CSV table of C-alpha atoms in Angstrom, one decimal:
chain,number,residue,atom,x,y,z
A,1,MET,CA,58.8,8.4,-31.1
A,2,ARG,CA,55.4,9.0,-31.6
A,3,ALA,CA,54.4,7.6,-28.0
A,4,ALA,CA,57.3,9.5,-26.9
A,5,ILE,CA,56.4,12.7,-28.2
A,6,ALA,CA,52.8,11.9,-26.8
A,7,GLY,CA,54.5,11.9,-23.1
A,8,ASP,CA,55.3,8.1,-23.0
A,9,GLN,CA,58.3,7.8,-20.5
A,10,ASP,CA,59.2,4.1,-20.8
A,11,ALA,CA,58.8,3.9,-24.6
A,12,TYR,CA,61.0,7.2,-24.8
A,13,ARG,CA,63.4,5.7,-22.6
A,14,ARG,CA,63.8,2.3,-24.9
A,15,LEU,CA,63.9,4.9,-28.0
A,16,LEU,CA,67.1,6.8,-26.5
A,17,SER,CA,68.6,3.6,-25.5
A,18,GLU,CA,68.5,1.9,-28.6
A,19,LEU,CA,69.2,5.1,-30.8
A,20,SER,CA,72.3,5.5,-28.3
A,21,GLN,CA,73.7,2.2,-29.4
A,22,VAL,CA,73.2,3.1,-32.9
A,23,LEU,CA,74.9,6.4,-32.6
A,24,ARG,CA,77.8,5.2,-30.7
A,25,GLY,CA,78.7,3.0,-34.1
A,26,VAL,CA,77.8,5.5,-36.4
A,27,VAL,CA,79.8,8.3,-34.8
A,28,ARG,CA,82.8,6.0,-34.2
A,29,ARG,CA,82.8,5.2,-37.7
A,30,GLY,CA,82.3,8.8,-38.9
A,31,PHE,CA,85.5,9.6,-36.8
A,32,ALA,CA,87.4,6.3,-38.0
A,33,GLY,CA,90.8,7.6,-39.1
A,34,VAL,CA,90.6,11.3,-37.7
A,35,GLY,CA,91.9,10.0,-34.7
A,36,VAL,CA,88.9,11.3,-32.3
A,37,PRO,CA,89.6,9.7,-29.1
A,38,ARG,CA,87.1,7.1,-27.7
A,39,GLY,CA,85.8,9.4,-24.7
A,40,ASP,CA,84.9,12.5,-27.1
A,41,VAL,CA,82.9,10.0,-29.1
A,42,GLU,CA,80.9,9.4,-26.3
A,43,ASP,CA,80.8,13.5,-25.7
A,44,VAL,CA,79.1,13.6,-29.5
A,45,VAL,CA,76.8,10.7,-28.4
A,46,GLN,CA,75.6,12.7,-25.5
A,47,ASP,CA,75.7,15.8,-27.3
A,48,VAL,CA,73.3,14.2,-30.3
A,49,LEU,CA,71.1,12.8,-27.6
A,50,LEU,CA,70.4,16.2,-26.2
A,51,ALA,CA,69.7,17.6,-29.5
A,52,ILE,CA,67.2,14.7,-30.4
A,53,HIS,CA,65.3,15.6,-26.9
A,54,LEU,CA,65.3,19.5,-27.1
A,55,LYS,CA,64.7,19.2,-31.0
A,56,ARG,CA,62.3,16.3,-31.5
A,57,HIS,CA,59.4,19.1,-32.2
A,58,THR,CA,61.0,19.7,-35.4
A,59,TRP,CA,60.7,15.9,-36.5
A,60,ASP,CA,57.7,15.7,-38.6
A,61,PRO,CA,55.7,12.2,-37.9
A,62,SER,CA,54.9,11.7,-41.2
A,63,LEU,CA,58.1,11.0,-42.5
A,64,PRO,CA,60.7,8.2,-41.4
A,65,LEU,CA,62.6,8.9,-38.1
A,66,GLY,CA,66.1,7.8,-39.5
A,67,PRO,CA,67.0,10.6,-41.9
A,68,TRP,CA,65.9,13.3,-39.2
A,69,VAL,CA,68.1,11.3,-36.3
A,70,MET,CA,71.2,11.0,-39.1
A,71,ALA,CA,70.8,14.6,-39.8
A,72,ILE,CA,71.4,15.5,-36.1
A,73,VAL,CA,74.0,13.4,-36.1
A,74,ARG,CA,75.9,15.0,-39.1
A,75,ASN,CA,75.4,18.6,-37.5
A,76,LYS,CA,77.0,17.4,-34.5
A,77,MET,CA,79.6,15.5,-36.0
A,78,ILE,CA,80.4,18.6,-38.3
A,79,ASP,CA,80.6,20.8,-35.4
A,80,ASP,CA,82.8,18.4,-33.6
A,81,LEU,CA,85.4,18.3,-36.6
A,82,ARG,CA,84.8,22.1,-37.2
A,83,ARG,CA,86.2,22.9,-33.1
A,84,ARG,CA,89.2,20.4,-34.2
A,85,GLY,CA,89.8,22.3,-37.2
A,86,ARG,CA,89.5,19.6,-39.5
A,87,ARG,CA,87.6,20.1,-42.9
A,88,PRO,CA,83.9,19.4,-42.0
A,89,GLU,CA,83.3,16.6,-44.5
A,90,VAL,CA,81.3,13.9,-42.7
A,91,PRO,CA,79.8,11.2,-45.0
A,92,VAL,CA,76.7,9.6,-42.7
A,93,ASP,CA,74.3,7.6,-44.6
A,94,LEU,CA,71.5,5.1,-43.5
A,95,ASN,CA,73.6,2.0,-44.2
A,96,ASP,CA,75.7,2.9,-41.2
A,97,PHE,CA,72.5,2.1,-38.9
A,98,GLU,CA,73.8,-0.9,-37.3
A,99,PHE,CA,73.8,-1.7,-33.5
A,100,GLU,CA,77.3,-2.1,-31.3
A,101,GLY,CA,77.5,-4.9,-29.0
A,102,GLU,CA,77.2,-4.9,-24.8
A,103,ASP,CA,81.0,-4.8,-24.5
A,104,GLN,CA,80.8,-1.4,-26.1
A,105,GLN,CA,78.7,-0.2,-23.4
A,106,ALA,CA,80.5,-1.3,-20.6
A,107,SER,CA,83.9,0.3,-21.5
A,108,ILE,CA,82.0,3.6,-22.3
A,109,ASP,CA,80.1,3.4,-18.8
A,110,ALA,CA,83.4,3.9,-17.4
A,111,HIS,CA,83.8,7.1,-19.0
A,112,ASP,CA,82.3,9.8,-16.7
A,113,VAL,CA,81.6,13.0,-18.3
A,114,GLY,CA,80.7,14.5,-15.1
A,115,ARG,CA,82.0,18.3,-16.1
A,116,VAL,CA,79.2,18.9,-17.9
A,117,LEU,CA,77.3,18.9,-14.5
A,118,ASP,CA,79.4,21.5,-13.0
A,119,ARG,CA,77.8,24.5,-14.6
A,120,LEU,CA,74.5,23.9,-13.3
A,121,SER,CA,73.5,25.2,-9.8
A,122,ASP,CA,73.8,23.0,-6.9
A,123,LYS,CA,69.8,22.6,-6.4
A,124,ASN,CA,69.4,21.8,-10.3
A,125,ARG,CA,72.6,19.2,-10.2
A,126,ASP,CA,71.0,17.6,-7.0
A,127,ILE,CA,67.8,17.2,-9.4
A,128,VAL,CA,69.8,16.0,-12.3
A,129,ARG,CA,71.7,13.9,-10.5
A,130,SER,CA,68.7,12.1,-8.5
A,131,ILE,CA,66.9,11.5,-11.5
A,132,SER,CA,69.8,10.3,-13.9
A,133,ILE,CA,72.1,8.5,-11.7
A,134,ASP,CA,70.0,7.2,-8.7
A,135,GLY,CA,67.0,6.7,-10.8
A,136,GLN,CA,64.7,8.4,-8.6
A,137,SER,CA,61.3,9.7,-10.2
A,138,ALA,CA,60.7,13.6,-10.3
A,139,ARG,CA,57.9,12.8,-7.6
A,140,ASP,CA,60.4,11.4,-5.1
A,141,VAL,CA,62.6,14.3,-5.7
A,142,ALA,CA,59.8,16.8,-5.3
A,143,MET,CA,59.0,15.5,-2.0
A,144,ARG,CA,62.8,15.1,-0.7
A,145,LEU,CA,63.4,18.6,-1.6
A,146,GLY,CA,59.9,20.1,-0.4
A,147,MET,CA,59.2,21.6,-4.1
A,148,SER,CA,56.1,20.6,-6.2
A,149,GLU,CA,56.5,17.9,-9.0
A,150,VAL,CA,56.1,20.5,-11.8
A,151,ALA,CA,59.3,22.8,-10.3
A,152,VAL,CA,61.4,19.7,-10.4
A,153,ARG,CA,60.0,19.0,-14.1
A,154,VAL,CA,60.6,22.5,-14.9
A,155,ALA,CA,64.2,22.9,-13.5
A,156,LEU,CA,65.0,19.4,-15.1
A,157,HIS,CA,64.2,20.7,-18.3
A,158,ARG,CA,66.1,23.9,-17.8
A,159,SER,CA,69.0,22.0,-16.8
A,160,LEU,CA,69.0,19.8,-19.9
A,161,LYS,CA,69.0,22.9,-22.2
A,162,SER,CA,71.9,24.5,-20.1
A,163,LEU,CA,73.5,21.2,-20.6
A,164,ALA,CA,73.1,21.3,-24.1
A,165,GLU,CA,74.5,25.0,-24.2
A,166,THR,CA,77.8,23.8,-22.2
A,167,TYR,CA,78.3,21.3,-25.2
A,168,GLN,CA,77.8,24.6,-27.9
A,169,GLU,CA,80.5,26.4,-25.7
A,170,LYS,CA,82.8,24.0,-25.7
A,171,LYS,CA,82.6,24.4,-29.8
A,172,ALA,CA,83.1,28.1,-29.7
B,1,MET,CA,77.5,12.0,-16.7
B,2,LYS,CA,77.2,8.6,-18.1
B,3,THR,CA,75.2,8.1,-21.3
B,4,ASP,CA,72.6,5.8,-19.8
B,5,ASP,CA,72.2,8.5,-16.7
B,6,LEU,CA,71.4,11.0,-19.4
B,7,ILE,CA,68.9,8.9,-21.1
B,8,ASN,CA,67.3,8.8,-17.4
B,9,ALA,CA,66.9,12.4,-17.3
B,10,LEU,CA,65.9,12.8,-21.0
B,11,ALA,CA,63.1,10.4,-20.3
B,12,ALA,CA,62.1,11.9,-17.1
B,13,ASP,CA,61.8,15.0,-19.1
B,14,ALA,CA,59.4,13.4,-21.9
B,15,LYS,CA,56.4,15.7,-21.1
B,16,SER,CA,58.3,18.8,-22.2
B,17,VAL,CA,57.6,18.5,-25.8
B,18,GLU,CA,57.2,21.7,-27.6
B,19,ARG,CA,54.8,22.9,-30.3
B,20,PRO,CA,55.6,21.5,-33.6
B,21,ILE,CA,58.0,23.7,-35.8
B,22,ALA,CA,55.7,24.2,-38.7
B,23,GLN,CA,53.2,25.7,-36.1
B,24,THR,CA,56.0,27.8,-34.5
B,25,VAL,CA,56.9,29.2,-38.1
B,26,ALA,CA,53.3,30.0,-39.2
B,27,ILE,CA,52.7,32.0,-36.1
B,28,ALA,CA,55.7,33.8,-36.1
B,29,VAL,CA,55.3,34.8,-39.6
B,30,GLY,CA,51.5,36.0,-38.7
B,31,VAL,CA,52.7,37.8,-35.6
B,32,GLY,CA,55.6,39.3,-37.4
B,33,ALA,CA,53.4,40.7,-40.6
B,34,LEU,CA,50.8,41.7,-38.3
B,35,VAL,CA,53.2,44.0,-36.6
B,36,SER,CA,54.7,45.4,-39.9
B,37,THR,CA,51.0,45.9,-41.0
B,38,LEU,CA,49.8,47.9,-38.0
B,39,ILE,CA,53.4,49.9,-38.2
B,40,PHE,CA,52.4,50.4,-41.9
B,41,PHE,CA,49.1,51.8,-41.3
B,42,TRP,CA,50.2,53.9,-38.6
B,43,SER,CA,53.2,55.7,-40.4
B,44,LEU,CA,52.3,55.4,-44.0
B,45,GLY,CA,48.8,54.2,-45.2
B,46,LEU,CA,47.2,53.2,-48.3
B,47,ARG,CA,47.8,55.7,-51.4
B,48,ALA,CA,45.1,57.7,-52.1
B,49,ASN,CA,43.8,56.0,-55.4
B,50,PHE,CA,44.1,52.4,-53.8
B,51,ALA,CA,40.8,51.1,-54.3
B,52,GLU,CA,40.7,52.6,-57.9
B,53,SER,CA,44.2,51.4,-58.9
B,54,ALA,CA,43.3,47.8,-57.6
B,55,VAL,CA,40.6,47.5,-60.1
B,56,SER,CA,41.9,49.3,-62.9
B,57,SER,CA,45.8,49.3,-63.1
B,58,LEU,CA,47.5,46.2,-63.9
B,59,ARG,CA,50.8,47.4,-63.3
B,60,PHE,CA,49.4,48.1,-59.7
B,61,LEU,CA,48.3,44.6,-59.4
B,62,PHE,CA,51.7,42.7,-61.0
B,63,LYS,CA,53.3,44.4,-57.8
B,64,TYR,CA,51.5,42.0,-55.8
B,65,VAL,CA,52.0,39.3,-58.0
B,66,LEU,CA,55.5,39.9,-57.5
B,67,THR,CA,55.8,40.0,-54.0
B,68,PHE,CA,53.5,36.9,-53.6
B,69,SER,CA,55.5,35.0,-55.8
B,70,LEU,CA,58.5,35.4,-53.6
B,71,ALA,CA,56.7,35.3,-50.4
B,72,ILE,CA,54.7,32.1,-50.7
B,73,PRO,CA,57.8,29.8,-51.9
B,74,ALA,CA,60.0,31.8,-49.3
B,75,TYR,CA,57.6,30.9,-46.4
B,76,VAL,CA,57.3,26.9,-47.6
B,77,LEU,CA,61.2,27.0,-47.9
B,78,VAL,CA,61.7,28.4,-44.6
B,79,ARG,CA,59.2,26.3,-42.7
B,80,GLY,CA,61.3,23.2,-44.5
B,81,LEU,CA,64.6,24.7,-43.6
B,82,SER,CA,63.6,24.9,-39.8
B,83,ARG,CA,64.2,21.1,-40.0
B,84,PRO,CA,67.3,19.5,-40.0
B,85,ASP,CA,66.5,16.5,-42.3
B,86,PHE,CA,64.9,18.9,-45.1
B,87,GLN,CA,66.8,18.9,-48.1
B,88,PRO,CA,65.9,21.9,-50.4
B,89,GLY,CA,67.5,20.9,-53.4
B,90,ASN,CA,65.6,21.5,-56.6
B,91,LYS,CA,62.9,23.4,-54.4
B,92,LEU,CA,65.3,26.5,-54.5
B,93,TRP,CA,64.4,27.0,-58.2
B,94,TRP,CA,60.8,28.2,-56.8
B,95,LEU,CA,62.4,31.4,-56.1
B,96,ALA,CA,63.4,31.8,-59.7
B,97,LEU,CA,59.7,32.3,-60.4
B,98,ALA,CA,59.8,36.0,-59.4
B,99,PRO,CA,62.5,37.3,-61.2
B,100,ALA,CA,61.1,35.4,-64.2
B,101,LEU,CA,57.9,37.3,-64.1
B,102,LEU,CA,60.0,40.6,-63.3
B,103,LEU,CA,62.1,40.2,-66.2
B,104,SER,CA,59.1,39.2,-68.5
B,105,ALA,CA,57.0,42.5,-67.2
B,106,MET,CA,59.8,44.8,-67.6
B,107,GLY,CA,60.1,43.4,-71.4
B,108,LEU,CA,56.2,44.3,-71.9
B,109,GLU,CA,56.8,47.8,-70.1
B,110,MET,CA,59.7,48.7,-72.7
B,111,LEU,CA,57.4,47.3,-75.6
B,112,ALA,CA,54.3,49.6,-74.3
B,113,VAL,CA,56.2,52.6,-73.1
B,114,PRO,CA,58.4,54.8,-75.8
B,115,SER,CA,61.8,54.6,-75.2
B,116,ASP,CA,62.4,58.1,-73.9
B,117,GLN,CA,60.3,57.6,-71.1
B,118,TRP,CA,62.0,54.5,-69.6
B,119,HIS,CA,64.5,56.6,-67.4
B,120,ALA,CA,61.8,58.5,-66.0
B,121,LYS,CA,59.5,55.2,-65.4
B,122,MET,CA,62.7,53.8,-63.7
B,123,VAL,CA,63.4,56.8,-61.7
B,124,GLY,CA,59.8,57.4,-60.4
B,125,TYR,CA,58.8,59.6,-57.3
B,126,ASN,CA,59.4,57.6,-54.2
B,127,SER,CA,62.7,55.8,-55.1
B,128,LEU,CA,64.5,57.0,-51.7
B,129,THR,CA,61.7,56.0,-49.6
B,130,CYS,CA,60.9,52.6,-51.2
B,131,LEU,CA,65.0,51.9,-50.3
B,132,VAL,CA,64.3,52.9,-46.7
B,133,VAL,CA,60.6,51.5,-46.0
B,134,ILE,CA,61.0,48.1,-47.0
B,135,PRO,CA,63.9,47.1,-45.0
B,136,LEU,CA,62.3,48.9,-42.1
B,137,LEU,CA,59.1,47.0,-42.3
B,138,SER,CA,61.1,44.2,-42.9
B,139,PHE,CA,62.5,44.0,-39.2
B,140,ALA,CA,59.4,42.6,-37.5
B,141,PRO,CA,58.9,39.8,-39.5
B,142,LEU,CA,62.8,38.7,-39.7
B,143,ALA,CA,62.9,39.0,-36.1
B,144,ALA,CA,59.9,36.9,-35.7
B,145,VAL,CA,61.2,34.5,-38.5
B,146,LEU,CA,64.6,34.1,-36.9
B,147,TYR,CA,62.9,33.4,-33.3
B,148,ALA,CA,61.3,30.5,-35.0
B,149,LEU,CA,64.1,29.4,-36.8
B,150,ARG,CA,66.2,29.1,-33.4
B,151,GLN,CA,63.5,27.0,-31.8
B,152,GLY,CA,63.9,24.5,-35.2
B,153,ALA,CA,67.1,23.0,-36.0
B,154,PRO,CA,68.2,24.4,-39.6
B,155,ALA,CA,70.8,22.0,-41.4
B,156,ASN,CA,72.3,25.0,-43.0
B,157,PRO,CA,71.7,28.2,-40.5
B,158,ALA,CA,73.0,30.5,-43.1
B,159,LEU,CA,70.5,29.4,-45.9
B,160,ALA,CA,67.6,29.0,-43.3
B,161,GLY,CA,68.6,33.0,-42.4
B,162,ALA,CA,68.7,34.4,-46.1
B,163,ILE,CA,65.3,32.9,-47.2
B,164,GLY,CA,64.0,34.1,-44.0
B,165,GLY,CA,65.7,37.7,-44.8
B,166,LEU,CA,63.9,37.2,-48.2
B,167,LEU,CA,60.2,36.2,-46.7
B,168,SER,CA,60.4,39.3,-44.4
B,169,ALA,CA,61.2,41.6,-47.4
B,170,SER,CA,58.5,40.4,-49.5
B,171,ILE,CA,56.2,40.9,-46.5
B,172,ALA,CA,57.5,44.4,-46.4
B,173,ALA,CA,57.0,45.0,-50.1
B,174,THR,CA,53.7,43.8,-50.1
B,175,LEU,CA,53.1,46.4,-47.3
B,176,TYR,CA,54.9,49.2,-49.2
B,177,ALA,CA,53.4,48.6,-52.6
B,178,SER,CA,50.3,49.5,-51.3
B,179,HIS,CA,51.5,53.2,-50.3
B,180,CYS,CA,54.0,53.6,-53.3
B,181,ARG,CA,53.0,55.5,-56.5
B,182,ASP,CA,55.1,54.0,-58.5
B,183,ASP,CA,53.8,51.2,-60.4
B,184,SER,CA,56.1,50.6,-63.4
B,185,PRO,CA,58.0,47.3,-63.5
B,186,LEU,CA,61.1,49.1,-64.3
B,187,PHE,CA,60.9,51.1,-61.1
B,188,LEU,CA,60.5,47.7,-59.3
B,189,ALA,CA,63.3,46.2,-60.9
B,190,ALA,CA,65.5,48.9,-59.7
B,191,TRP,CA,64.5,49.6,-56.4
B,192,TYR,CA,62.2,47.0,-54.9
B,193,THR,CA,65.2,44.7,-55.9
B,194,ILE,CA,67.6,46.4,-53.5
B,195,GLY,CA,65.7,45.6,-50.4
B,196,PHE,CA,65.1,41.9,-51.5
B,197,VAL,CA,68.8,41.6,-51.7
B,198,LEU,CA,69.7,43.6,-48.9
B,199,MET,CA,67.6,42.0,-46.5
B,200,THR,CA,68.2,38.4,-47.7
B,201,GLY,CA,72.0,39.1,-47.1
B,202,ILE,CA,70.9,40.5,-43.4
B,203,GLY,CA,69.2,37.3,-43.0
B,204,ALA,CA,71.9,35.1,-44.0
B,205,LEU,CA,74.9,36.9,-41.6
B,206,ALA,CA,72.2,36.7,-38.8
B,207,GLY,CA,71.6,33.3,-39.6
B,208,SER,CA,74.9,32.0,-39.6
B,209,ARG,CA,75.7,33.6,-36.2
B,210,ILE,CA,72.5,32.8,-34.0
B,211,LEU,CA,71.0,30.0,-35.9
B,212,ARG,CA,73.6,27.1,-34.9
B,213,TRP,CA,72.3,24.9,-32.2
């Protein structure tokens, strides 16, 4: 995370990727017995990843990362349960930190949450899709759309914020 | 969107990291306090015998002891509460310092002043101004603190807002104390307290509405 905050894109991708596997297990176990459908677990995982991303300046690098991540998970899970009208009591502790196998990943890849992209403007959706799904770099996208690279980055950042808001509104 | 795709997008946005939240809180409190200070000097100003009281009156000085004993713990708590992993726990007891100091000062005042004057000391000269001015001077710091907390990720929005309200009221009271002619701890207990409680409540309400993330 330190490297990520310093702007190291590859380190950040690795971190998020590992975290997402941990989170999937934590969220599923947290929701066990509450009867939350599988696709919704993935929604919460994505919501948490967005919050980790947009709130990473609230992590104090002199403290361990785990409790900070778990605090975000707890917040998002409680929100999700509240939306479902259940008692917001989510026990989350660090012992929940373990990895899920690859087979889980495969089944979840089949689940597409494309609807959260529908709220973006056409251009922003194009930018997010090109970078996320097609794996293009910001520079490639900038060349293709005739924009500056900085403008693409700004559009990407705004789009991510608005994705996070979409999750928020689903809760309201 | 698949989760791995989302991660691609987040990684591509790696360079967008914002200023550390503790700095944002510090800047916000500084700006909010500065705005209120400017409003204070423009509208009220120091009382006439400010310099003389500052060196001779223990009661006058105690007003600042009281406001700082609230402002400093409230600031440290707000800075912590802006992070999701902060657990206030026992640290909330720091806020008991100011009431304890105030109760002690009231006791001393009641020993020092004959009982037939207690009422007059409590009512003072300026109670209505005090009631109005402390909340008014609180609004700039409160708005600034709430803005900073929105950049953060408070695990408990109502509590974060409440302590933010208390912090803003203690900043306002520090300013107002430099204008107000009433120095008796009995006056502080009767009137300043109302401003503190009111702003804490407003902060809690605002926090629970706008600080969710």
